Structures are given as structure tokens and as C-alpha cells.
mmCIF file of C-alpha atoms and ligand atoms in Angstrom:
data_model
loop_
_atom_site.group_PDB
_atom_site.id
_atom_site.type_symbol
_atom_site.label_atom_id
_atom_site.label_comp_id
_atom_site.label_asym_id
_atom_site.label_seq_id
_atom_site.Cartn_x
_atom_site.Cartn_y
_atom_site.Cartn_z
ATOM 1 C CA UNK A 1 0.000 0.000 0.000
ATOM 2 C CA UNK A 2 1.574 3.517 -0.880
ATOM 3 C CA UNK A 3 1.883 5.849 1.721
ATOM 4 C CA UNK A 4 -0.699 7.909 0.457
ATOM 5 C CA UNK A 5 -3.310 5.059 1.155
ATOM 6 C CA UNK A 6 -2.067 4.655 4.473
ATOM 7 C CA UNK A 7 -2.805 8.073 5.646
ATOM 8 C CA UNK A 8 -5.676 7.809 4.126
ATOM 9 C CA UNK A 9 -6.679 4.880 5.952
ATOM 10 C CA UNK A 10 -5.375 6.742 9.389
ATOM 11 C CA UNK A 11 -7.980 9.914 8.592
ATOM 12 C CA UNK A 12 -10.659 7.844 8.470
ATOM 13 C CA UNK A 13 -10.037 7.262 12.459
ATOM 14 C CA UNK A 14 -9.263 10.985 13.263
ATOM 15 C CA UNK A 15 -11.919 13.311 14.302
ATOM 16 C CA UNK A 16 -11.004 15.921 11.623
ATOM 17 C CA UNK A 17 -10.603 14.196 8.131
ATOM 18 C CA UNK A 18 -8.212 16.229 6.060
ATOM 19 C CA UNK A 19 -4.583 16.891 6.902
ATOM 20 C CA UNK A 20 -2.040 19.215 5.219
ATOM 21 C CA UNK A 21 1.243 18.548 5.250
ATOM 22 C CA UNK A 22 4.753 21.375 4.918
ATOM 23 C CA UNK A 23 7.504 19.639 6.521
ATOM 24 C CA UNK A 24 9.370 18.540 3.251
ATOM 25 C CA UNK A 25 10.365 14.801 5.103
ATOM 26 C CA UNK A 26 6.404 14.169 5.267
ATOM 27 C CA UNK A 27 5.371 15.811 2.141
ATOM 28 C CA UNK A 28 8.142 13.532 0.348
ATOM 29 C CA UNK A 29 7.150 10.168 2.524
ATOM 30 C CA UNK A 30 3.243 10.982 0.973
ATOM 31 C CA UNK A 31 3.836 12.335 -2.385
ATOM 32 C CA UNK A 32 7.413 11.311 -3.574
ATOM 33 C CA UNK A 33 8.586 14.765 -4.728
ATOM 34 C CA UNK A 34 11.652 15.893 -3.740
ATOM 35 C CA UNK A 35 11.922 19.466 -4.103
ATOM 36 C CA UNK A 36 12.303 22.359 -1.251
ATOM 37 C CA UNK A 37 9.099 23.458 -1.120
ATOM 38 C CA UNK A 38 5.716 21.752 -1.349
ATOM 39 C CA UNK A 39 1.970 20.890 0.098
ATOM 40 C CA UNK A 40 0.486 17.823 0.447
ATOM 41 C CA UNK A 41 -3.465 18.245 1.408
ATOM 42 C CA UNK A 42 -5.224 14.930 1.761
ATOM 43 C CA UNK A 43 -8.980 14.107 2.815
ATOM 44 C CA UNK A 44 -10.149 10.069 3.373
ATOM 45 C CA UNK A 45 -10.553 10.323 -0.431
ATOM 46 C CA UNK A 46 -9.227 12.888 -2.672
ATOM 47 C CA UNK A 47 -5.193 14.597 -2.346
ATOM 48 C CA UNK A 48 -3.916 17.912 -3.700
ATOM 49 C CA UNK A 49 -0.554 18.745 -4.203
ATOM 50 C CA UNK A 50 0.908 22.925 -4.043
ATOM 51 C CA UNK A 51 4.323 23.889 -5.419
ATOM 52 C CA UNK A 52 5.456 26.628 -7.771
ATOM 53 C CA UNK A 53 6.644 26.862 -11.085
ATOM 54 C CA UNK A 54 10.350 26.292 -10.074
ATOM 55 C CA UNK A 55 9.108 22.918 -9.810
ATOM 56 C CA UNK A 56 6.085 22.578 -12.282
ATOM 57 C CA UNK A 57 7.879 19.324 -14.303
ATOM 58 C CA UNK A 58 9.645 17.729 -10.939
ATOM 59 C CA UNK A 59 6.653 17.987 -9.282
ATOM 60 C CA UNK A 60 4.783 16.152 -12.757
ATOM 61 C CA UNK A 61 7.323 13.446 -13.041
ATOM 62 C CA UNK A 62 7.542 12.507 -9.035
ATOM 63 C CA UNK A 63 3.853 13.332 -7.555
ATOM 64 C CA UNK A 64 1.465 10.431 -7.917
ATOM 65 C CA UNK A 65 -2.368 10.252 -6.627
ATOM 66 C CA UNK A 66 -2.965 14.275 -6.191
ATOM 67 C CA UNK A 67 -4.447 16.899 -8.250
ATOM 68 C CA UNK A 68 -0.878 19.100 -8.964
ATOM 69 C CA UNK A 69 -1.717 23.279 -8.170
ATOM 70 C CA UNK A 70 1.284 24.560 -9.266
ATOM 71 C CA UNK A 71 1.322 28.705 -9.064
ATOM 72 C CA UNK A 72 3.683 30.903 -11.243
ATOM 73 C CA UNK A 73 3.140 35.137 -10.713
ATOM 74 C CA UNK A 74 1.226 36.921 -10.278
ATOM 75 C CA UNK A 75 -0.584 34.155 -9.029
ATOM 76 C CA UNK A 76 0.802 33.566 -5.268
ATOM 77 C CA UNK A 77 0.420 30.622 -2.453
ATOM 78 C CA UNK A 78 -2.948 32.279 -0.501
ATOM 79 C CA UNK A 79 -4.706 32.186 -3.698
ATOM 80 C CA UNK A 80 -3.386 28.711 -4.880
ATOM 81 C CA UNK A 81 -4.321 27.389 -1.157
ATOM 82 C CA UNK A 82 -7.900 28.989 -1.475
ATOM 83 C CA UNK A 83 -8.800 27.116 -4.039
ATOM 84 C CA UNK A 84 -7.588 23.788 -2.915
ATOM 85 C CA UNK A 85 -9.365 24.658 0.282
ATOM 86 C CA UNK A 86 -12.722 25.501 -1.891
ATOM 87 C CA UNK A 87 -11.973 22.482 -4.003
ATOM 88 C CA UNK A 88 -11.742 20.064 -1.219
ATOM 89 C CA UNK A 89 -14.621 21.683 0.289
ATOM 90 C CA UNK A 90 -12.794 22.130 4.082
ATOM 91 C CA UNK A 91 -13.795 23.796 6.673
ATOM 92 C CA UNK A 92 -11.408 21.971 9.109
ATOM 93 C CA UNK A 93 -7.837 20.878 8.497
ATOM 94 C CA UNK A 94 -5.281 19.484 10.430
ATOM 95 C CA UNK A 95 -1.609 20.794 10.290
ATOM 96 C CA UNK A 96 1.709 19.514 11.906
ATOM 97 C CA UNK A 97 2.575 20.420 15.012
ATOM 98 C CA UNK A 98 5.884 21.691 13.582
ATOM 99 C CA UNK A 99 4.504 24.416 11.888
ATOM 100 C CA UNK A 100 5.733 27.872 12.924
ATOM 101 C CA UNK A 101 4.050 30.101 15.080
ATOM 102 C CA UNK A 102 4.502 32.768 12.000
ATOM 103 C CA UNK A 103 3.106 30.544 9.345
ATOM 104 C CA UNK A 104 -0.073 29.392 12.140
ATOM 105 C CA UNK A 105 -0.860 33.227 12.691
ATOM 106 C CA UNK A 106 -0.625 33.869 8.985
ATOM 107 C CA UNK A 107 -3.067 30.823 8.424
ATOM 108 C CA UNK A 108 -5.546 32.025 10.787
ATOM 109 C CA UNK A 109 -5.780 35.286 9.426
ATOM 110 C CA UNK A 110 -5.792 34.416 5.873
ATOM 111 C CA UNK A 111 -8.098 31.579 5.666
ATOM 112 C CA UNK A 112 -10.970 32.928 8.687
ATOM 113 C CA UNK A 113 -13.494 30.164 7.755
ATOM 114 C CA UNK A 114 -11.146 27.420 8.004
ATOM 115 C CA UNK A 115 -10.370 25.416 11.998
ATOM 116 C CA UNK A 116 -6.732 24.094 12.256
ATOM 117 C CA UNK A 117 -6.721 21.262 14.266
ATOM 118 C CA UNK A 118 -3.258 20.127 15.515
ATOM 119 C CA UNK A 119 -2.371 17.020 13.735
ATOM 120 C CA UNK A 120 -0.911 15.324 17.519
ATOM 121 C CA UNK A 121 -0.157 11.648 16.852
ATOM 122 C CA UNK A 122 -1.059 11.184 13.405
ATOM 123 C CA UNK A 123 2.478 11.100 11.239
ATOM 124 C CA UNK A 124 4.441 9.306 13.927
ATOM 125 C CA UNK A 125 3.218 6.102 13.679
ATOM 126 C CA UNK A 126 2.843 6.010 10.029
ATOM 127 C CA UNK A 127 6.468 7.060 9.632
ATOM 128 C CA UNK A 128 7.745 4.695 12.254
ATOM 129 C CA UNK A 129 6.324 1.572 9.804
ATOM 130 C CA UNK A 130 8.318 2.067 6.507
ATOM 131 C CA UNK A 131 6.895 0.119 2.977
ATOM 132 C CA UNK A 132 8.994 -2.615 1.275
ATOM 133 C CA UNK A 133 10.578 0.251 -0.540
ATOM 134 C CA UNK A 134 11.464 2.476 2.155
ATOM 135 C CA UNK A 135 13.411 -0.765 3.561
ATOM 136 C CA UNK A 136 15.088 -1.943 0.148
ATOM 137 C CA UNK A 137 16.396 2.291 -0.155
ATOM 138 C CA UNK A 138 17.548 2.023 3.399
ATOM 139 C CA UNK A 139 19.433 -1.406 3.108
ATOM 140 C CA UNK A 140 21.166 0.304 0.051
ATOM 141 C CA UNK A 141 22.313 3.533 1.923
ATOM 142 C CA UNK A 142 23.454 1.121 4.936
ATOM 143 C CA UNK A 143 25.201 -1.153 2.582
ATOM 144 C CA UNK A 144 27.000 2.378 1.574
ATOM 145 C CA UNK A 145 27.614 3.137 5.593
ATOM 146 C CA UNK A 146 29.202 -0.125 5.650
ATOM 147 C CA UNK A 147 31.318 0.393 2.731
ATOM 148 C CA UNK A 148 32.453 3.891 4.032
ATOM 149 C CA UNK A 149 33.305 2.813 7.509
ATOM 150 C CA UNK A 150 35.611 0.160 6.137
ATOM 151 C CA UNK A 151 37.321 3.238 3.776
ATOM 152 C CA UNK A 152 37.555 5.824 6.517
ATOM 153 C CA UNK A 153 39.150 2.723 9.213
ATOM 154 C CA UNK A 154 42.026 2.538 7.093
ATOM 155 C CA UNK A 155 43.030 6.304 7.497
ATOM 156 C CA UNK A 156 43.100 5.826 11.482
ATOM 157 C CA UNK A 157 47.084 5.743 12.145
ATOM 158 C CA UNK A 158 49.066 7.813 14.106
ATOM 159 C CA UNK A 159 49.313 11.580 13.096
ATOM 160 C CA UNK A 160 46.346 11.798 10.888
ATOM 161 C CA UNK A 161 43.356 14.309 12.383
ATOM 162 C CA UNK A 162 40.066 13.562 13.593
ATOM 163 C CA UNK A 163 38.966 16.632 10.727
ATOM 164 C CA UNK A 164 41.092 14.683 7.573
ATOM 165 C CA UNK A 165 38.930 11.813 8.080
ATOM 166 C CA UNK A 166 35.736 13.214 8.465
ATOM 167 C CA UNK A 167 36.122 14.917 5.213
ATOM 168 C CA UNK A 168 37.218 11.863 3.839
ATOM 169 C CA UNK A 169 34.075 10.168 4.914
ATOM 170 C CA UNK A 170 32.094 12.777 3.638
ATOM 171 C CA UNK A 171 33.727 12.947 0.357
ATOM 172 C CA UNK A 172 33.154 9.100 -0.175
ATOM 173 C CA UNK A 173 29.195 9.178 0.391
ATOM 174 C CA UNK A 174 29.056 12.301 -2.254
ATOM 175 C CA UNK A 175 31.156 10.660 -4.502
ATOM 176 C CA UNK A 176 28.721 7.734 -4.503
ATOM 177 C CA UNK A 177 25.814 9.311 -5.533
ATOM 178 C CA UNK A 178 24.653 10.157 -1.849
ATOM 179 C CA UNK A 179 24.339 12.891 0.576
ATOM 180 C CA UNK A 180 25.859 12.750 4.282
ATOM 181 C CA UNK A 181 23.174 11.961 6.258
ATOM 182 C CA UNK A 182 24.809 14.311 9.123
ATOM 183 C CA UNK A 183 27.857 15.653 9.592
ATOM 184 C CA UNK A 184 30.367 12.869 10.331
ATOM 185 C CA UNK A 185 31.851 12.467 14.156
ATOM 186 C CA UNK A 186 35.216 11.329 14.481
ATOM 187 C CA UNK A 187 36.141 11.490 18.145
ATOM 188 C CA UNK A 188 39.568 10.277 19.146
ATOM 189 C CA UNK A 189 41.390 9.832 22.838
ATOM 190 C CA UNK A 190 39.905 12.486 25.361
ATOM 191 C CA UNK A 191 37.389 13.650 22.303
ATOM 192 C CA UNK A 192 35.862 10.245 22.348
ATOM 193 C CA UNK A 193 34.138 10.834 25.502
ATOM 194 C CA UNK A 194 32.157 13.415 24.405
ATOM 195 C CA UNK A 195 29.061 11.246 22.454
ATOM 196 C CA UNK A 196 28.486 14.405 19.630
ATOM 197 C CA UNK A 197 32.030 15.624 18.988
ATOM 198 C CA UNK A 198 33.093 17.775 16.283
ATOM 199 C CA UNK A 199 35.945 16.112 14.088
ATOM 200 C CA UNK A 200 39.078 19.014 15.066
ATOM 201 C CA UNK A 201 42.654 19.442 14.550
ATOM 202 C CA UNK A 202 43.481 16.750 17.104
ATOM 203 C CA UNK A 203 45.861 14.007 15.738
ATOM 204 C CA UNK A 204 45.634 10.900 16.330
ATOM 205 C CA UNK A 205 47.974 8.958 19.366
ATOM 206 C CA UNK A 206 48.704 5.199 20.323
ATOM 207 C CA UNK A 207 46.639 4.340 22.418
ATOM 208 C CA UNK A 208 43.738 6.488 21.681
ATOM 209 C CA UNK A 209 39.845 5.457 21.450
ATOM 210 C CA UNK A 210 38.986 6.728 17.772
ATOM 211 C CA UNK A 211 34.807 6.929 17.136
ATOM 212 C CA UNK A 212 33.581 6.825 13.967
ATOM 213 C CA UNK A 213 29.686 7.936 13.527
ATOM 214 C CA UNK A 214 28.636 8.530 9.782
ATOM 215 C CA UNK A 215 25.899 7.776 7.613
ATOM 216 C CA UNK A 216 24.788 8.635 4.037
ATOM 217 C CA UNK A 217 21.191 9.476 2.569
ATOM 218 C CA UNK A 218 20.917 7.549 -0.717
ATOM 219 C CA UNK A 219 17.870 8.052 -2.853
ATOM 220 C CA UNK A 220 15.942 10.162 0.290
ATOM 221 C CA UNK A 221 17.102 7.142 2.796
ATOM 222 C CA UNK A 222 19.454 6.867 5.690
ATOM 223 C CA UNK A 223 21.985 5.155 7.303
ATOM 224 C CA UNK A 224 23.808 5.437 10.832
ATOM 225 C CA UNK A 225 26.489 3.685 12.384
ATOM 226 C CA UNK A 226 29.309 4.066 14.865
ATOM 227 C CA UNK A 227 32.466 1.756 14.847
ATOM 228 C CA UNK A 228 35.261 2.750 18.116
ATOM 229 C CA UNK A 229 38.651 1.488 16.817
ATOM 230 C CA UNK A 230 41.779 1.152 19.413
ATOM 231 C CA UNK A 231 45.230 3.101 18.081
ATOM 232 C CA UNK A 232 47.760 0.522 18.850
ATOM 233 C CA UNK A 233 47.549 -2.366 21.371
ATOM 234 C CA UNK A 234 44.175 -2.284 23.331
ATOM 235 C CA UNK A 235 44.914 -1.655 27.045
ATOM 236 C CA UNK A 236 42.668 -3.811 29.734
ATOM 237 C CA UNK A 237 40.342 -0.787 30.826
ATOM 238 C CA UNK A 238 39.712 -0.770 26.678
ATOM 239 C CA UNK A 239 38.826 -4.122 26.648
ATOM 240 C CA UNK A 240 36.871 -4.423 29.501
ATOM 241 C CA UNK A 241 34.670 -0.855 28.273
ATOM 242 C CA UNK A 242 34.390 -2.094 24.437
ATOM 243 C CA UNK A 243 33.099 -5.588 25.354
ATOM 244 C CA UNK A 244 30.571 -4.779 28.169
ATOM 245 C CA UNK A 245 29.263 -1.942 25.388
ATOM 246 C CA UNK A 246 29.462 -4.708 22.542
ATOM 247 C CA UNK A 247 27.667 -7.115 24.788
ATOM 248 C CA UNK A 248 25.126 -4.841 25.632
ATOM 249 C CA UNK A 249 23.956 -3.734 21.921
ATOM 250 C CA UNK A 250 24.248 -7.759 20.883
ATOM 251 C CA UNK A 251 21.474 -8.566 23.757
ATOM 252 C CA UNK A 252 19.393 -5.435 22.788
ATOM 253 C CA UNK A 253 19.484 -6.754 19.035
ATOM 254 C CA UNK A 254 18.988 -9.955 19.829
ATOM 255 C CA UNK A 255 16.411 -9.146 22.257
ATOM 256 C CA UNK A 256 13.940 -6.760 20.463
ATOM 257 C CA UNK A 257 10.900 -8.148 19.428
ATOM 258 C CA UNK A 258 7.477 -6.840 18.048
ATOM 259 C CA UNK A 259 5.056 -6.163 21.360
ATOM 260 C CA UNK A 260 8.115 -4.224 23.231
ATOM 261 C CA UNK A 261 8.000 -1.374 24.167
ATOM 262 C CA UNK A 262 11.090 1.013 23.763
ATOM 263 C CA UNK A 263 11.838 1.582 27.331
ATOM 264 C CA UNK A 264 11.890 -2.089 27.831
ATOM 265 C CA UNK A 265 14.482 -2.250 24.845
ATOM 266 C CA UNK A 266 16.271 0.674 26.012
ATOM 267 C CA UNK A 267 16.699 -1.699 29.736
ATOM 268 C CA UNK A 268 18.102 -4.563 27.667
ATOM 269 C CA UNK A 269 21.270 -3.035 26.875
ATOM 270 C CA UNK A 270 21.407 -0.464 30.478
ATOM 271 C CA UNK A 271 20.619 -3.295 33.059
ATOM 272 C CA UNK A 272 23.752 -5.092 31.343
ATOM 273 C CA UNK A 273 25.675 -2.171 31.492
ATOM 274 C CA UNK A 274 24.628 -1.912 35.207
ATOM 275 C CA UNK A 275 25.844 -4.710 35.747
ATOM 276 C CA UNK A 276 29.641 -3.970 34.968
ATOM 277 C CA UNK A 277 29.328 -0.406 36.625
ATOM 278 C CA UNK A 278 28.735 1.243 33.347
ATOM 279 C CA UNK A 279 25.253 2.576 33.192
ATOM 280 C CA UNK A 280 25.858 5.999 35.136
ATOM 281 C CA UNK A 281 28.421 6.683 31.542
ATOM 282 C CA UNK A 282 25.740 5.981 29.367
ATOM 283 C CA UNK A 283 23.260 9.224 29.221
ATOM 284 C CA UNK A 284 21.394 9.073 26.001
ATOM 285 C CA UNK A 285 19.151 6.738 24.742
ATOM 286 C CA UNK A 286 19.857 3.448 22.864
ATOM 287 C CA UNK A 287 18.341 4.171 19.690
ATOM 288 C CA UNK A 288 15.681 6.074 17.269
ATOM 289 C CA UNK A 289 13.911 5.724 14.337
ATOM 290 C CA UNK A 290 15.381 5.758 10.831
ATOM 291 C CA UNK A 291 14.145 6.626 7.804
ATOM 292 C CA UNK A 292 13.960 10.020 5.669
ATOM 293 C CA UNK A 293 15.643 11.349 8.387
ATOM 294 C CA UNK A 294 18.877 10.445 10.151
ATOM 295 C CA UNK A 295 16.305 10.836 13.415
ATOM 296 C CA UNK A 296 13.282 9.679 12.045
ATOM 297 C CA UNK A 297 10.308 9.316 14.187
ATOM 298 C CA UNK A 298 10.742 7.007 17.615
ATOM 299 C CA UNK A 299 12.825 6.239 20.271
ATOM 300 C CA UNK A 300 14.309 3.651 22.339
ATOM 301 C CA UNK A 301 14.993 5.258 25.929
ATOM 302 C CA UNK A 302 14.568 4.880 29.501
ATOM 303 C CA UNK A 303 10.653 6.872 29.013
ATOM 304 C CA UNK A 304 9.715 5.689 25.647
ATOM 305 C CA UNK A 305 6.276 4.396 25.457
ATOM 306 C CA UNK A 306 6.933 3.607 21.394
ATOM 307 C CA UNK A 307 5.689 0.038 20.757
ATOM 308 C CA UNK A 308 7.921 -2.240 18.645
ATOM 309 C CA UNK A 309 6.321 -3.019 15.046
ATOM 310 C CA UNK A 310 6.857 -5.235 12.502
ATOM 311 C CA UNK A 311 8.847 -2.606 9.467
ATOM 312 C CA UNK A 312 10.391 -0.402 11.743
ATOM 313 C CA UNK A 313 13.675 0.264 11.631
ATOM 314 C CA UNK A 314 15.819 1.278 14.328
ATOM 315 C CA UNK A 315 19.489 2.397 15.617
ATOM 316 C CA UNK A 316 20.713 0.520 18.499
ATOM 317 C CA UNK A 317 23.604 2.408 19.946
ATOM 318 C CA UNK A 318 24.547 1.781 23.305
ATOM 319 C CA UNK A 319 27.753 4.155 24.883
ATOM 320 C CA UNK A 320 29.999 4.572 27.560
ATOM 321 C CA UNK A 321 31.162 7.910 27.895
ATOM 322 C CA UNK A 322 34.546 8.120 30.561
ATOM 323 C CA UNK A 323 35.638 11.871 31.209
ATOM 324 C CA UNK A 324 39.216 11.936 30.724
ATOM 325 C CA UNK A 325 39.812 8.560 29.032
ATOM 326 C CA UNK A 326 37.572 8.003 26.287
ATOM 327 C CA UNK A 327 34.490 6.405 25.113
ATOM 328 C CA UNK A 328 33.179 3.203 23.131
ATOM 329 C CA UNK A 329 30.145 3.764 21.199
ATOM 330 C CA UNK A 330 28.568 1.121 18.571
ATOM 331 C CA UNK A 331 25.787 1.165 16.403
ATOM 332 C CA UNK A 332 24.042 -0.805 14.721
ATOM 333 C CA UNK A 333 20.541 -0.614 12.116
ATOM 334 C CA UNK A 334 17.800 -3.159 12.494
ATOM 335 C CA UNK A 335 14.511 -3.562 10.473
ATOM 336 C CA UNK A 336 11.911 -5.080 13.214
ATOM 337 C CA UNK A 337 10.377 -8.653 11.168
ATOM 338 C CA UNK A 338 8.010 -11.085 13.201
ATOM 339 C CA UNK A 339 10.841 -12.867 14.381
ATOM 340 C CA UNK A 340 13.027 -10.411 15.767
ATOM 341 C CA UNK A 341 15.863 -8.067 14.321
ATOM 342 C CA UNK A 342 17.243 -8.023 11.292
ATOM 343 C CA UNK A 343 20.037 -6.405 11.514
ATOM 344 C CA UNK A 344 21.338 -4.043 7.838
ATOM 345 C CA UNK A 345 24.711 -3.035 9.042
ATOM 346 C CA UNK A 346 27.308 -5.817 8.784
ATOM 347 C CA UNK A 347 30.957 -4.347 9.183
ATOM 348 C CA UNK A 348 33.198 -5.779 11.636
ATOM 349 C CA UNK A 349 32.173 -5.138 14.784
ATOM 350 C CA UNK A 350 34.705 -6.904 16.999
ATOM 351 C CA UNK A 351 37.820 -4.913 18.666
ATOM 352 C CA UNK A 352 39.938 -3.476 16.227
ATOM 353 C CA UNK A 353 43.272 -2.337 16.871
ATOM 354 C CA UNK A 354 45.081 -0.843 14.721
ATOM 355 C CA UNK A 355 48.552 -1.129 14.454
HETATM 356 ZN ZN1 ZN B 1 25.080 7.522 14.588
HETATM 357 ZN ZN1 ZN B 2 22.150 7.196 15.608
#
């Protein structure tokens, strides 16, 4: 079923039947179109689609299922939206509760006979469950991931910087065919305790924790992972922190089942950490959603209430975070099936040290 269909299917149970969509990652997940600008307004039964004329033949080739109401001057946006709004006959719509406050008052005042309703849960949970195609684009951009954390790994000796690589590694998704999903982190020694470094000028020293976080966006999909490499021989206290964190996001990913919550997958991977001392290093969650977005809807966290469904995909990234001597993160991507994980990401995951 297209993802069209599906919301339609979802407005059917909402209160208010008709929906319009502006953030660019739903208006793409409903419509296909790719551009920067773009409105997706769909009722149980009927969908119209608002761009401009910077876009008339994109939006022709990649829109599917919607009337197209594409405006070129003198003709603006408030009178292209009237119209759909007459066409569609509305008097209520929902909107997304990431609309600005500017673009709300402007709404309000422009468009007097029509209610906006808050659009609350709606999107989540129908961008949580990706299609057989969002899944096959995803397994290509991780198979990418995979291919670029193998590159970037063999830059990590003494002397090089944290800043080298990460260019590196975001040269390597553009020159094949992707985007970067988000800007790279390469954390090394002290750097690596802090989970969202910036790659800088530090150079790389034996016996440093090196973190590697990257991901590319291939055809509108994403990828994340996180490899920690050793600099030279592996001390004990490296050992000991890479393996309880390894251990901990191989029990979450074997664990994680449809039914779960994601607090109780979040626990999987902190009671074991717990258990070796660890869990007061690990502060963030274990994983989120992925999708169009790096952070696509969902989480896996001590509070999450998110319920685990068959088609979701998720990061699972345990950490441990040690002020003053480094960090271990690893990450992982999973698509939920009826069994269990399947996990997308498949480069070497064991204790590398690299001499
Ligand atoms: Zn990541
Ligand atoms: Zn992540």
C-alpha cells in the first residue's frame, strides 16, 4: 500500500478528516517529490498537491495520486491554497505540530473560515512503519555506511586528524551518488568521551579510542552507524569498556521483538551495562527511528512508550562515555520482522586495533 493510502486509511479514524502537510520529510514520505518546497493536502478520499513553477515538471514526473496546483506570478500561495481549500470543500484541516508560530498566525488570518486542528499523533506512527521500498532504499544507503566505515578505518594511524577523516568520509558518500546523512563524528582519545564531537585538529595517538559515527542518505534514505577502533595495542580498561558496550547492543538486538515497548528495549542493553558499573556513563538513549531522516520518528529510551512493530527500523547504539579517558560507542541498524531483528549493518564489529 503507498503511503498515500495509508494516511488515508489513518484519517478515516481521526476526528477531523483532512490533513495538510509542509515539513518537506512528510510531504516527500506521501507524495514522492523531492523538491524544497511543497503541500500535500489529503482528505479520506481525494489529495492535492501545491508547489510553484520552479518545480512545475519535478513535481509532474515525481507526484502520484494528487491533483498538482502549481502557481507561477502573479498568481501567489494564498490564492493557490484557497482554491484547494474551496476544491476540497474544508472547513477543518489538520496541520503539523511543527509548523511555525509565523506561518499558524498567517493561516488564521488568511483563511478565517477554516479550523486548524493540531495534527498530535497522526504522522508518527505512520512514519515509524516504513513500505517494502522504504526498507530496500535504506538497506542500500546502509550497505553504503558499511562500505564507508571500512574506507575511513584505514586512514586511522598515528598523526592523521580527527577533521582529515571526516572529510574523507564525507567525500566518499558524495562521490557515490549520496548525501551525508549528518555531519560525520570522528572522536579520538579524550574527544571520544564526548558522544556528539566535532571532528578538530586533534591528531591521532597510540593508544587512543577513535569513534567513527557517519551515515549517508541515498535516494531520500538513511543510514547510521558508529564503529570505536583502538590506536595501537588495546589496554585492559579498553577491553573491559568495548566488550561490556558490545555485549550490551548484541542482547538489545537480539532481544527486540514486536510487542516491546522502547523503554523495555532501552533496559536490555542499560541493566547489562549496570551490571559492569557502566550505566551511570551511558546518558542518552539506545536508539531512534530511521528513515527520511537520520532521526526519524521514535525512540528507544529509559521513558519511551513507542511500541515495537513489525517494518520499523531502528538504531541501536549503546555508549559509555569516561571523562578523561575516552568512550566506546557502537551502532548498529535493524529492520523489526516477526521474528526479531534483522540487523542491515554488517561491518566488523569486533575490537579493532590498529597497528
Ligand atoms: Zn550515529
Ligand atoms: Zn544514531
Amino acid at each position: 500500500m503507498s503511503n498515500l493510502l495509508r494516511l488515508q486509511a489513518a484519517l478515516s479514524t481521526t476526528e477531523c478528516p483532512a490533513v495538510v502537510l509542509t515539513d518537506m520529510n512528510n510531504v516527500r514520505w506521501v507524495s514522492g517529490f523531492t523538491g524544497s518546497f511543497g503541500q500535500a493536502w489529503v482528505t479520506q478520499n481525494r489529495a492535492a498537491f501545491v508547489t510553484d513553477s520552479r518545480y512545475a515538471i519535478q513535481a509532474a514526473e515525481q507526484v502520484e495520486g494528487f491533483d498538482l496546483n502549481v502557481f507561477a506570478a502573479p498568481k501567489n500561495l494564498t490564492e493557490t491554497m484557497t482554491e484547494v481549500v474551496a476544491n476540497l470543500a474544508l472547513n477543518s484541516v489538520m496541520f503539523e505540530t511543527s509548523l511555525s508560530v509565523a506561518t499558524w498566525t498567517e493561516w488564521k488570518a488568511k483563511f478565517p473560515g477554516l479550523t486548524l486542528v493540531p495534527a498530535e499523533d497522526l504522522m508518527k506512527p505512520l512514519r515509524m512503519v516504513k513500505t517494502e521500498d522504504d526498507v530496500r532504499r535504506i538497506q542500500e544507503a546502509c550497505r553504503l555506511a558499511d562500505a564507508c566505515m571500512s574506507h575511513a578505518r584505514r586512514m586511522l594511524q598515528p598523526g592523521v586528524t580527527e577533521y582529515d577523516v571526516g572529510l574523507d568520509i564525507e567525500f566518499y558518500f558524495r562521490r557515490n551518488g549520496a548525501e551525508v546523512g549528518f555531519s560525520p563524528i570522528v572522536a579520538s582519545g579524550p574527544n571520544s568521551a564526548r558522544p556528539h564531537a566535532t571532528p578538530g585538529e586533534r591528531k591521532f595517538e597510540v593508544g587512543d579510542f577513535v569513534t567513527l559515527d557517519l551515515g549517508g542518505r541515498l535516494d531520500g534514505y538513511c543510514s547510521d552507524i558508529t564503529r570505536t577502533f583502538v590506536i595501537g595495542k588495546a589496554s585492559d580498561r579498553h577491553r573491559e569498556v568495548y566488550e561490556a558496550v558490545l555485549a550490551a547492543e548484541q542482547a538489545a538486538i537480539a532481544a527486540i521483538r514486536p510487542g516491546m515497548t522502547g523503554k523495555e528495549v532501552d533496559a536490555v542493553a542499560r541493566d547489562l551495562l549496570a551490571n559492569q558499573g557502566l550505566a551511570q556513563y551511558f546518558g542518552h538513549g539506545l536508539g531512534h527511528g530511521l528513515g527520511l531522516q537520520v532521526h526519524d520518528p521514535g525512540g528507544l529510551s529509559t521513558r519511551s512508550t513507542d511500541k515495537i512493530e513489525v517494518g520499523q527500523v531502528w538504531t541501536i547504539e549503546p555508549g559509555v562515555y569516561i571523562e578523561g579517558f575516552g568512550g566506546v560507542r557502537i551502532e548498529d541498524d535493524v529492520l523489526v520482522t516477526k521474528d526479531g531483528a534483522q540487523v542491515l549493518t554488517h561491518v566488523d564489529r569486533s575490537l579493532q586495533e590498529l597497528t
